[in-house]
Coordinates of C-alpha atoms in Angstrom, one line a residue:
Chain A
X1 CA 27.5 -136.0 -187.3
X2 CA 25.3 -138.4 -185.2
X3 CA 25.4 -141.5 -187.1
X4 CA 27.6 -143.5 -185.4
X5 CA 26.8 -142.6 -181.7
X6 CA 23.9 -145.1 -181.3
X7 CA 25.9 -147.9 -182.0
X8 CA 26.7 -150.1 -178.5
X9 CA 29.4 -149.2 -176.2
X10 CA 32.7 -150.9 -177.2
X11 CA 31.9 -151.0 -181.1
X12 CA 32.4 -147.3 -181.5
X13 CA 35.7 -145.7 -182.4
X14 CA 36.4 -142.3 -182.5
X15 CA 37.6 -140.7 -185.7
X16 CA 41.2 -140.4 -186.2
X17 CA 43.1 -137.3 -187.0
X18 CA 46.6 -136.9 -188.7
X19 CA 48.5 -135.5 -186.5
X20 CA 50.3 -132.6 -186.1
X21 CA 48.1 -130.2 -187.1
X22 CA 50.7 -127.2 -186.3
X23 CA 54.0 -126.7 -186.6
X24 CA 56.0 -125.5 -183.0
X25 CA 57.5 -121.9 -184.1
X26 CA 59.8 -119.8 -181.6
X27 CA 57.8 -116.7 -180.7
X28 CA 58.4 -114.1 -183.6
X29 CA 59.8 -110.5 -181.9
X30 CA 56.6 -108.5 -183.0
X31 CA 52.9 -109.5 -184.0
X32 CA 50.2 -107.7 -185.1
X33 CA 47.2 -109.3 -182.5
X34 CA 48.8 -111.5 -179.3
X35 CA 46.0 -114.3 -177.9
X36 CA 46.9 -114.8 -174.5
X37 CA 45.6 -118.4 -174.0
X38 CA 45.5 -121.6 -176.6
X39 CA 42.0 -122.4 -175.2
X40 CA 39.2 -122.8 -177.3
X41 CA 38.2 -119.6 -177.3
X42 CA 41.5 -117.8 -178.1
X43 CA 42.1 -120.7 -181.1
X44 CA 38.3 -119.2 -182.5
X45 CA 39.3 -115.8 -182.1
X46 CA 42.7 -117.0 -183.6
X47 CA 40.8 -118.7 -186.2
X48 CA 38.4 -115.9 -187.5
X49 CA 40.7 -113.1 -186.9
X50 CA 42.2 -115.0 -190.0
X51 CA 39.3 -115.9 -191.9
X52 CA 36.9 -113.1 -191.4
X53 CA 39.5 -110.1 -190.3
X54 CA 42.2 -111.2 -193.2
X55 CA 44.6 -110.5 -189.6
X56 CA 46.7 -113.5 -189.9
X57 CA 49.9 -111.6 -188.1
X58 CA 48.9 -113.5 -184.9
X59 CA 50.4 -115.6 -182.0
X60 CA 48.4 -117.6 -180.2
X61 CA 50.7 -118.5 -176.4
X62 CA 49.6 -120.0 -173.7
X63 CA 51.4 -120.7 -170.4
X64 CA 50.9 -124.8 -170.8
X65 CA 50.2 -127.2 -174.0
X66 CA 47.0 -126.3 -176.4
X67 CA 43.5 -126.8 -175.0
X68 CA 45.3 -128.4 -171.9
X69 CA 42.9 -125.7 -169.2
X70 CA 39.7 -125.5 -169.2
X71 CA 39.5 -126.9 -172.3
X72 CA 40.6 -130.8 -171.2
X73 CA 38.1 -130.2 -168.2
X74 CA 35.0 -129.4 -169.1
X75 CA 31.3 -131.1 -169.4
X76 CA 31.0 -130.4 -173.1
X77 CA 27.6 -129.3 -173.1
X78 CA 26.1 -126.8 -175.5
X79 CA 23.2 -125.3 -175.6
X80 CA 21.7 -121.7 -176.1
X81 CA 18.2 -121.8 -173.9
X82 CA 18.9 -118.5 -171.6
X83 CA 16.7 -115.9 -169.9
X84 CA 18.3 -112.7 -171.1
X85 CA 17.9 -111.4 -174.8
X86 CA 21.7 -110.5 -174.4
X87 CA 22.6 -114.1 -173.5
X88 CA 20.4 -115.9 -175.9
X89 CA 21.7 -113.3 -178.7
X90 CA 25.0 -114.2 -178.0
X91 CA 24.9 -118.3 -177.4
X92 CA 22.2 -118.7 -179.9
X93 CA 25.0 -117.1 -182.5
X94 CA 27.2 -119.9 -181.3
X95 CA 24.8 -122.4 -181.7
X96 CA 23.8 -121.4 -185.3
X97 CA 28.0 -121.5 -185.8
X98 CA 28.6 -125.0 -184.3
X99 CA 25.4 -126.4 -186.5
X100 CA 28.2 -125.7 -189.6
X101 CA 31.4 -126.1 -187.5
X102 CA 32.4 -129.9 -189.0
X103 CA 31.8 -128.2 -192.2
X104 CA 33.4 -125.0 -191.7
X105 CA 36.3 -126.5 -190.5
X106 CA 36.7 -129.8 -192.6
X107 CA 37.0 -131.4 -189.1
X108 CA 34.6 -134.1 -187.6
X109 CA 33.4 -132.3 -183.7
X110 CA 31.5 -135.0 -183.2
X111 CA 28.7 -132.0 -182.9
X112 CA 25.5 -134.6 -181.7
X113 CA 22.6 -132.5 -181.4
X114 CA 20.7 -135.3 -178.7
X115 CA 18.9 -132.0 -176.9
X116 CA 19.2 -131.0 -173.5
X117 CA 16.4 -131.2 -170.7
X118 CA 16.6 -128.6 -167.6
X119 CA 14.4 -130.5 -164.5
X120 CA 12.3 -128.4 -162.7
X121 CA 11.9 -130.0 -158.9
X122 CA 9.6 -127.2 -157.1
X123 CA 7.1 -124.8 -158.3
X124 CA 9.0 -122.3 -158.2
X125 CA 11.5 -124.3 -160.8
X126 CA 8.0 -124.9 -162.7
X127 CA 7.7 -120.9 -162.9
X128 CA 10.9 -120.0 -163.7
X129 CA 11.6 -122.7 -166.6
X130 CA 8.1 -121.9 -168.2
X131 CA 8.9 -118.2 -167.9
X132 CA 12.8 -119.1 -169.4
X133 CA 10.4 -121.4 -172.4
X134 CA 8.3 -118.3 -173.1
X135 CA 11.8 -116.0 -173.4
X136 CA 13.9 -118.6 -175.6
X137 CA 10.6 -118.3 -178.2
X138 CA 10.2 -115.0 -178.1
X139 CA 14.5 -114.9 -179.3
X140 CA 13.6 -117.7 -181.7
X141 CA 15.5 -119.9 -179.7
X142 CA 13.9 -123.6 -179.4
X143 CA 11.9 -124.6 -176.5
X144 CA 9.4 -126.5 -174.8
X145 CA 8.2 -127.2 -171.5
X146 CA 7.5 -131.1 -171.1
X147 CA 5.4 -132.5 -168.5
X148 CA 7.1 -135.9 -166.4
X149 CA 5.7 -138.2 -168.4
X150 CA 7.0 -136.7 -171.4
X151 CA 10.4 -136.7 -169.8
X152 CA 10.5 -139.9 -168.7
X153 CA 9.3 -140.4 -172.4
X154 CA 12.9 -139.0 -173.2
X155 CA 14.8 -140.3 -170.2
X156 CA 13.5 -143.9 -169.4
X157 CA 16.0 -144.3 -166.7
X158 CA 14.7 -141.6 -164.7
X159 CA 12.7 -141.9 -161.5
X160 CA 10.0 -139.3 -162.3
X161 CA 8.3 -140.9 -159.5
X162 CA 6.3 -138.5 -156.9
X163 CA 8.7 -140.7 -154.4
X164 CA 11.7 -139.3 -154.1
X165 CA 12.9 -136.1 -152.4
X166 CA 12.8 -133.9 -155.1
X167 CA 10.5 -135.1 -157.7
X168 CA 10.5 -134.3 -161.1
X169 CA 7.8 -131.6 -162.1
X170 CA 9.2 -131.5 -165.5
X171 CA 11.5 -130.1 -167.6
X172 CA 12.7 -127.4 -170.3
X173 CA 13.5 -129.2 -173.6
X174 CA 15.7 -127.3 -176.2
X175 CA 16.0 -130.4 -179.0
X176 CA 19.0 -128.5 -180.9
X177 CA 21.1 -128.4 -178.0
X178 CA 23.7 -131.2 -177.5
X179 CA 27.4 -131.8 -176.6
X180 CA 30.7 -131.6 -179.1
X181 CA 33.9 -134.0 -178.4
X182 CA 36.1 -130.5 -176.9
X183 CA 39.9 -132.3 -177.8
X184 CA 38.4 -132.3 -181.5
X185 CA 36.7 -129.1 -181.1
X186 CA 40.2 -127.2 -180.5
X187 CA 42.2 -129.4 -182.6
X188 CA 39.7 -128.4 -185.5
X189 CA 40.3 -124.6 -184.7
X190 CA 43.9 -124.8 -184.1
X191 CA 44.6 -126.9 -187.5
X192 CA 42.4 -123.8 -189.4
X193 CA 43.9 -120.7 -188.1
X194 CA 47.7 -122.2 -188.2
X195 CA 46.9 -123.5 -192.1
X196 CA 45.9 -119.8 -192.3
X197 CA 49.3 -118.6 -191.2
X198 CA 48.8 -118.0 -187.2
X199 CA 51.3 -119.3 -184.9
X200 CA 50.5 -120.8 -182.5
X201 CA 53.0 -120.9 -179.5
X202 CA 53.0 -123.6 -176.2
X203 CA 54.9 -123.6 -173.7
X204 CA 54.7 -119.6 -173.5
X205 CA 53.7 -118.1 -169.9
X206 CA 53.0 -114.1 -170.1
X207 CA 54.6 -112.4 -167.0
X208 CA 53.7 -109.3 -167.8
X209 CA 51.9 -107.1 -169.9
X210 CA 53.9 -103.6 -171.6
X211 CA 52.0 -100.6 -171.4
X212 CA 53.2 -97.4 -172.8
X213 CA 51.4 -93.9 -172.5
X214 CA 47.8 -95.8 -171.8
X215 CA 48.1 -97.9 -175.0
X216 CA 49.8 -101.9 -174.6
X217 CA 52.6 -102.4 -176.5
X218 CA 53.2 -106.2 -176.3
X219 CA 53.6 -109.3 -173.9
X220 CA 56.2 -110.0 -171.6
X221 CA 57.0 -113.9 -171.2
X222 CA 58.8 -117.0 -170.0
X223 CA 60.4 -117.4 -173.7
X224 CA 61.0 -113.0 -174.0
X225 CA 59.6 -109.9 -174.6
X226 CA 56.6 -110.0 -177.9
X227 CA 55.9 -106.7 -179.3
X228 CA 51.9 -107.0 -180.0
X229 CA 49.6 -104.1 -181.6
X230 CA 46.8 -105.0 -180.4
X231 CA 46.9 -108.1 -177.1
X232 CA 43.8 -110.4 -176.4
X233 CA 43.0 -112.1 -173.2
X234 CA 41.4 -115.2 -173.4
X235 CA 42.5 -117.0 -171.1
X236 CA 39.3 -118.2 -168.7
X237 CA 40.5 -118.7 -164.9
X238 CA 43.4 -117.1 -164.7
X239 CA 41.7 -113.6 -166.0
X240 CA 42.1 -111.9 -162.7
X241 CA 45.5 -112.5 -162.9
X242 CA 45.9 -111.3 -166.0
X243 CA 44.5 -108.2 -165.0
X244 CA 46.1 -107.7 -162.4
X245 CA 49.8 -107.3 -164.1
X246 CA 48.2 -104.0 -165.6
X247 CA 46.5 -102.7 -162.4
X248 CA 43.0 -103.5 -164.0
X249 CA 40.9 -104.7 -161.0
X250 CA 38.7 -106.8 -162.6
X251 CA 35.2 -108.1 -160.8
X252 CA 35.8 -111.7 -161.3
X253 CA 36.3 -114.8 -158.5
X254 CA 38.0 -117.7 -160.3
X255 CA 36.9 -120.8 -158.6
X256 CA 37.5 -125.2 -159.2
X257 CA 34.5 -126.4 -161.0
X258 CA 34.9 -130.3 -160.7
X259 CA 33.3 -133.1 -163.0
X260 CA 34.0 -137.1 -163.2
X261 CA 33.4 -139.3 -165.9
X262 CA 31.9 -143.3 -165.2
X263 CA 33.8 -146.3 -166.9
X264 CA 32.1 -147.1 -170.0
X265 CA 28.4 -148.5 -170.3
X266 CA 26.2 -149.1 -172.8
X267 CA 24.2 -146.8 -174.2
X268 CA 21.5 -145.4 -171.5
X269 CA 21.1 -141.6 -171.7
X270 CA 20.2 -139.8 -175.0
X271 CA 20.0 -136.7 -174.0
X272 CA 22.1 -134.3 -172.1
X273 CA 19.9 -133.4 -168.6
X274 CA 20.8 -130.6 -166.0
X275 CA 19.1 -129.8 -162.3
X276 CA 20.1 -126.8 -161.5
X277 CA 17.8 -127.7 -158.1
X278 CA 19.5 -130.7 -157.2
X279 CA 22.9 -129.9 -158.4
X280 CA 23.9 -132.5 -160.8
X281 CA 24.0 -132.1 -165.0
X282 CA 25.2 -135.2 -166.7
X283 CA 25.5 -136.2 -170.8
X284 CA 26.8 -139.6 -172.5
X285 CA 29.9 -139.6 -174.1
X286 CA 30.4 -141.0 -177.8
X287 CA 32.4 -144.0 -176.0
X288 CA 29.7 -144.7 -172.9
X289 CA 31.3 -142.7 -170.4
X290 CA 29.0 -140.8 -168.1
X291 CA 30.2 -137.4 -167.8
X292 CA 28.6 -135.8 -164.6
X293 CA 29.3 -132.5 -163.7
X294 CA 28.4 -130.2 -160.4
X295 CA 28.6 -127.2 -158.8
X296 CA 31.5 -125.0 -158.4
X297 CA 33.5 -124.9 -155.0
X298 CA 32.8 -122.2 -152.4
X299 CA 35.8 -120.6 -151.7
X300 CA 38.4 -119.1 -154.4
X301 CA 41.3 -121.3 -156.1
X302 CA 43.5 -122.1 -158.6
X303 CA 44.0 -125.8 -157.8
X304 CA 42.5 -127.5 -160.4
X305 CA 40.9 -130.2 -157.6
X306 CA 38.3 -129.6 -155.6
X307 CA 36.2 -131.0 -152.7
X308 CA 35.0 -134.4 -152.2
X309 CA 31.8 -133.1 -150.3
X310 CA 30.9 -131.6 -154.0
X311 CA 31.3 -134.6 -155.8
X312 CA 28.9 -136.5 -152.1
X313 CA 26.1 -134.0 -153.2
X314 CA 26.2 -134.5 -156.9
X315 CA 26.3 -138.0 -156.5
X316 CA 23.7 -139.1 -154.6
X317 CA 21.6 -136.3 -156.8
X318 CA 22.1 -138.5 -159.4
X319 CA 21.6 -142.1 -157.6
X320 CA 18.5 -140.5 -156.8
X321 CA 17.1 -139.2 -160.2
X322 CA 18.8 -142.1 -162.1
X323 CA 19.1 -145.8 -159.5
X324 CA 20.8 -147.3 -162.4
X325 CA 23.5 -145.4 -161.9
X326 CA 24.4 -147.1 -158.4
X327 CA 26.3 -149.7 -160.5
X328 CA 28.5 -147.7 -162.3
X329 CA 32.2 -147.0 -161.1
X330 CA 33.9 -143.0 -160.9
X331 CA 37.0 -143.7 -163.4
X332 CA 38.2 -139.7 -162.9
X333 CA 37.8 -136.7 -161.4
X334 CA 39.2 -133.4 -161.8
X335 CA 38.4 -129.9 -161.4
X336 CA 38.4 -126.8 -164.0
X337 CA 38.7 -123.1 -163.1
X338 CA 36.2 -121.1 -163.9
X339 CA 36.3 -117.4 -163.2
X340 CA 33.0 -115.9 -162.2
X341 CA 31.2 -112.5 -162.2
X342 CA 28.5 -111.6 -160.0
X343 CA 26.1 -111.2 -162.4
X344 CA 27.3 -114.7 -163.7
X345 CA 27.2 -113.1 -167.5
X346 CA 30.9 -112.7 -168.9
X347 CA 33.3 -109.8 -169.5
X348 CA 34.0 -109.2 -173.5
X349 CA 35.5 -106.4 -175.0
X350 CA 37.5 -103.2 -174.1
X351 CA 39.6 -102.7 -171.5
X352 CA 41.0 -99.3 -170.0
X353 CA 43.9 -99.6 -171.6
X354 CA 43.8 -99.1 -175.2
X355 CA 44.8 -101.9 -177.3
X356 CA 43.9 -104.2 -174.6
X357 CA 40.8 -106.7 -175.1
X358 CA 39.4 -109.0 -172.3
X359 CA 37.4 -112.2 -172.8
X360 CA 36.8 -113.9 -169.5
X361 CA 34.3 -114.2 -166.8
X362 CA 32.4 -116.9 -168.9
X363 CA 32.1 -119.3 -165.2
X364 CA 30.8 -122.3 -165.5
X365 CA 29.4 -122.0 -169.2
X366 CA 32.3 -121.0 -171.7
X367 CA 32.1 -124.2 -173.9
X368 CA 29.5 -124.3 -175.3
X369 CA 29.6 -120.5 -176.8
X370 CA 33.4 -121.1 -178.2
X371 CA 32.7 -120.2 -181.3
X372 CA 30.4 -117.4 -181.1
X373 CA 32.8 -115.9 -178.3
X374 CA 35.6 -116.4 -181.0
X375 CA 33.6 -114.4 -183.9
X376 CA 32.2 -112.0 -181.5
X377 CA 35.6 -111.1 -180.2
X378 CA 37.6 -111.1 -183.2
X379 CA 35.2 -108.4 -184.9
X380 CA 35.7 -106.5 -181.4
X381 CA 39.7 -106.8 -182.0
X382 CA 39.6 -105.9 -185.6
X383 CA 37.4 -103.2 -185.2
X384 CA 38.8 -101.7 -182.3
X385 CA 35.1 -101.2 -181.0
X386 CA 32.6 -103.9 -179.1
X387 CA 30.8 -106.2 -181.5
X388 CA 27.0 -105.8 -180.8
X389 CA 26.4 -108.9 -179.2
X390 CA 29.4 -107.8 -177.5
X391 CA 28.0 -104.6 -176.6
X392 CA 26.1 -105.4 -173.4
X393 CA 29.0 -107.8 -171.7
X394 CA 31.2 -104.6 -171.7
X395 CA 33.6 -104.6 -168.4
X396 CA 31.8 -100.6 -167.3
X397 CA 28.3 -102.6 -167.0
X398 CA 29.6 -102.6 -163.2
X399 CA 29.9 -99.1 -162.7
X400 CA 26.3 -98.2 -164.8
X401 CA 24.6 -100.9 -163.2
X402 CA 23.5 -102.8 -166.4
X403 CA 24.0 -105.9 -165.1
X404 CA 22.3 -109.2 -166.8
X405 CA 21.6 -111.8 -164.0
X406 CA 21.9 -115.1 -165.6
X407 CA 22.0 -117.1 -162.4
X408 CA 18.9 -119.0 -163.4
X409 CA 19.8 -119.8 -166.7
X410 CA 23.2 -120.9 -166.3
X411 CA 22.3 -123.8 -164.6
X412 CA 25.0 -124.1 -162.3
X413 CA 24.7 -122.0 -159.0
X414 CA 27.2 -119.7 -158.4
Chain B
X1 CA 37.9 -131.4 -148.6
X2 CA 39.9 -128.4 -146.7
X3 CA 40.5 -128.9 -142.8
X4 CA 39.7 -125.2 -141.9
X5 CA 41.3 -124.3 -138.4
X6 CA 38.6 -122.3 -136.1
X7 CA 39.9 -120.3 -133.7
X8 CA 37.2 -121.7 -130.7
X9 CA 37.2 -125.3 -131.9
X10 CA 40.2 -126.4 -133.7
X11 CA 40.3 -128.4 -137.1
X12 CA 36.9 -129.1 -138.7
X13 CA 35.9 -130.4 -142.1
X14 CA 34.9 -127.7 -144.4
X15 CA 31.5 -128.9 -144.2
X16 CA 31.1 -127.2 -141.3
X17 CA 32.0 -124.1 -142.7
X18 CA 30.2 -121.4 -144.9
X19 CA 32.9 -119.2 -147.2
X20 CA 33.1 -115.6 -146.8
X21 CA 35.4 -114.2 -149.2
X22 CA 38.0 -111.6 -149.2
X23 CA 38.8 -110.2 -145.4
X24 CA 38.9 -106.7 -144.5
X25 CA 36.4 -105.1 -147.6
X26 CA 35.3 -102.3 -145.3
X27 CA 31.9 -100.6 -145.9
X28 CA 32.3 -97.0 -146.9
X29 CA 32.7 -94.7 -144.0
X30 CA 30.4 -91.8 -146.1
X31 CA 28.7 -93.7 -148.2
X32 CA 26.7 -90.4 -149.7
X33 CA 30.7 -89.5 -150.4
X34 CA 31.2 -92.8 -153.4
X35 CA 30.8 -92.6 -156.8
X36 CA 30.3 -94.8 -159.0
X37 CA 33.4 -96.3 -159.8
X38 CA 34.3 -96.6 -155.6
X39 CA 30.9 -98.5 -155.5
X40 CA 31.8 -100.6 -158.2
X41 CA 34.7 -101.6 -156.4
X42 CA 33.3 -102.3 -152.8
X43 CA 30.2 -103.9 -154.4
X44 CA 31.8 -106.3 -156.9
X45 CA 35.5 -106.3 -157.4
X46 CA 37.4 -108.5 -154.8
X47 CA 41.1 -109.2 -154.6
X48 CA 41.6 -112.7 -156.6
X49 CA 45.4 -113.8 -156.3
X50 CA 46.8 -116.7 -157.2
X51 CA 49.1 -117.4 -153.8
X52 CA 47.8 -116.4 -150.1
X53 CA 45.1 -114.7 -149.8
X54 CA 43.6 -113.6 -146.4
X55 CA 40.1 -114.6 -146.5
X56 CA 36.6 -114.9 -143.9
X57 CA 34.7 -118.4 -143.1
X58 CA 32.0 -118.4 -140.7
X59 CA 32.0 -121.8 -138.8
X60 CA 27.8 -122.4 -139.2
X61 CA 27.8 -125.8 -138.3
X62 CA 29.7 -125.0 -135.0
X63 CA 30.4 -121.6 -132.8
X64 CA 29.2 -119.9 -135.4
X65 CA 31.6 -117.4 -135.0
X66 CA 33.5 -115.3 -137.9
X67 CA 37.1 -115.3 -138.0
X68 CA 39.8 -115.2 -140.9
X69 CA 42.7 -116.6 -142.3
X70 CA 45.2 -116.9 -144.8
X71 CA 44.5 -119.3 -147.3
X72 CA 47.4 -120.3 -150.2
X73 CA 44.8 -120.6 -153.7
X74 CA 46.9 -123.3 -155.5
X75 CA 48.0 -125.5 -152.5
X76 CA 45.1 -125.1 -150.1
X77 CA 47.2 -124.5 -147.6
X78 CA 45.9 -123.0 -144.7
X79 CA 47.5 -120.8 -141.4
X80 CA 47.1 -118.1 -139.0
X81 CA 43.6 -118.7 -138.2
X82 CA 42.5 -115.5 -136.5
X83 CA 39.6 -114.0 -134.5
X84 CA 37.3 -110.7 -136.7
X85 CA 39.2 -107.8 -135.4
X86 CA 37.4 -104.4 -133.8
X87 CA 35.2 -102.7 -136.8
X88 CA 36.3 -105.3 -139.5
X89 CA 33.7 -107.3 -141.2

């Protein structure tokens, strides 16, 4: 639904919801499926467990409030342009789900398809995002390469100048990409699978995970013991933790990914444009915020802040690529944690242990694939077996070697 | 911003400072002796805790010299700041 974005900063108001969507249960003693983690992702693998699976036997807990992780703290960008055929299978399914989300959910997203530019500062940039173009057609994803003057076409604000330190050289374009308001994105989901019959549980930290002859048996937690069938991890920065409860050493750093939002402005940025090269990615939100985000922090931490140096760098990346931005005041920052792999592609699927699933690993980028990761990874639960877009992100790809090196294309360095 | 405590030089900003990761991931004695799933483990799996953790900087910007410490991952805390012991890396 883009009608409404163009208006001017100030006159827009965003929809209202009634409100609660869900009713607060006490844990039942025994469930069918347990979701570890009321993210986005474990409220779409919630949601079509229910609606494609007919499992409806399901608890969805998480440790803190719904969608109050990663979920409150991302960038909100989504987008499907990736080097891999594995990767674009997998985000281009999500894309194709959140063009009928609003729809499929009877719940406005505030899905704005405005596109998404990828600046190329170097000729080696230039290579690698023409090569990345040539890939994204070949999947029957959409893309273009766009000389400067067509992205300044796009971006007026931009100094595409041959002046500054890293001038532009031009761009990927993938016009269906775009952002989605996130708080909307998991009320939406939560409101479906509960009016399907899962609960969904706050306030609920697993402490341990019950394992009995190889297969897992249930949840241990803050508010008692859950008997579970089958148990679903998916819950993106604490993974490694997770994991760790069942022995299951798990190649995965979890590290605070910061981003700030501006006060408001008026309307000055249409699209949504990323430098991986200079470190900065930055959107518009529906209200006039500027929503910059940067790169993830060095060293490993569960903090949910980060370091100012970071947010220095990102900065004057922007002031440099965008001067009108030098007027504009930081209202907030914060950091998410993102748990990384070192082939910066996620972990989806089987575990060791049978009955246990693992969806995690996603780093910087687990937005914008929410709801293909939910339909990929309820089929996987259902089924008992990986989906095939699930196939290749399987957790033994790091003892074959099959490893899919998406540190290009996932825009972020890390 | 962390103040990271080098051994030679004291407190410095963590600008100064390139990250290392986990301390004490030894390379194989016999490495014709690993299989796969010991190479998966000393190529990409790494001890992630939430709490201390005993970890390796380098300080680039400085003595560049290698030491390591233990590092607490929610509070940032940091303490025993040590020299790279005999045959560690």
């Amino acid at each position: 639904m883009t009608s409404a974005w163009h208006e001017p900063a100030g006159s827009f108001e965003l929809p209202r919801h009634d409100v609660p969507h869900w009713r607060d249960v006490d844990p039942k003693r025994a469930y069918e499926v347990v979701i570890v983690g009321a993210g986005g992702h474990g409220l779409a693998t919630a949601y079509y467990l229910a609606k494609n699976h007919g499992i409806t036997d399901v608890a969805v807990v998480d440790k803190g409030w719904l969608a109050g992780g990663n979920m409150a703290r991302n960038t909100t960008i989504i987008r499907s342009n990736y080097l891999w055929d594995e990767s674009a299978a997998i985000y281009e399914h999500a894309l194709k789900l959140w063009e009928g989300l609003e729809e499929d959910l009877g719940y406005e997203l505030l899905f704005s398809q405005r596109g998404v530019l990828n600046l190329a500062h170097n000729l080696t940039d230039v290579r690698e995002a023409k090569r990345r173009v040539n890939a994204n057609q070949l999947n029957g994803v959409d893309a273009e390469w766009l000389e400067p003057e067509e992205v300044k076409k796009l971006v007026p604000i931009m100094d595409t100048s041959a002046d500054v330190r890293y001038p532009v050289h031009g761009a990927t374009f993938q016009p269906r990409a775009g952002i989605a308001k996130h708080d909307y994105v998991a009320w939406g989901f939560a409101r479906a699978a509960y009016e399907r019959g899962v609960q969904l549980i706050q306030n609920c930290e697993v402490t341990g995970i019950s394992v009995r002859g190889g297969r897992v048996t249930g949840v241990e937690t803050t508010r008692g013991k859950i008997a579970a069938k089958q148990v679903a991890l998916c819950a993106a920065g604490h993974t490694t933790v997770l994991g760790d409860m069942v022995g299951l050493r798990l190649p995965i750093q979890s590290h605070p990914l910061q981003a700030l939002v501006s006060e408001l402005l008026d309307q000055v940025l249409d699209t949504v444009v990323m430098s991986n090269t200079v470190h900065v990615y930055v959107s518009q939100a529906h209200k006039g915020e500027l929503v910059l985000g940067a790169g993830i922090d060095s060293y490993n931490g569960y903090g949910q802040r980060g370091s100012l140096h970071v947010i220095e760098e990102q900065l004057s990346a922007a002031l440099e690529l965008y001067p009108v931005f030098a007027r504009a005041h930081v209202l907030r920052t914060w950091a998410g944690i993102v748990d990384v792999c070192p082939d910066a592609s996620p972990i989806l699927g089987l575990t060791p242990v049978d009955g246990l699933y693992v969806n995690g690993g996603w780093g910087t980028g687990g937005f914008k694939v929410t709801p293909g990761a939910g339909w990929v990874y309820a089929d996987t639960i259902a089924n008992g077996r990986p989906h095939p877009l699930a196939e290749p992100y399987a957790l033994d790809r790091f003892r074959t070697g099959a490893l899919i090196d998406e540190h290009g294309a996932a825009a972020v360095a890390h | 911003m962390l103040s990271i405590p080098c051994p030679w030089c004291g407190d410095r900003d963590e600008t100064e400072f390139r990250y290392g990761g986990e301390a004490e991931v030894a390379y194989p004695a016999d490495p014709d002796a690993v299989d796969d799933p010991a190479w998966r483990e000393y190529l990409f799996v790494r001890a992630n805790p939430k709490g201390w953790f005993k970890e390796r900087w380098v300080h680039t910007a400085g003595c560049r010299q290698w030491f390591t410490v233990h590092r607490h991952t929610v509070t940032y805390e940091i303490r025993d700041p040590q020299p790279i012991g005999e045959g560690a890396r």
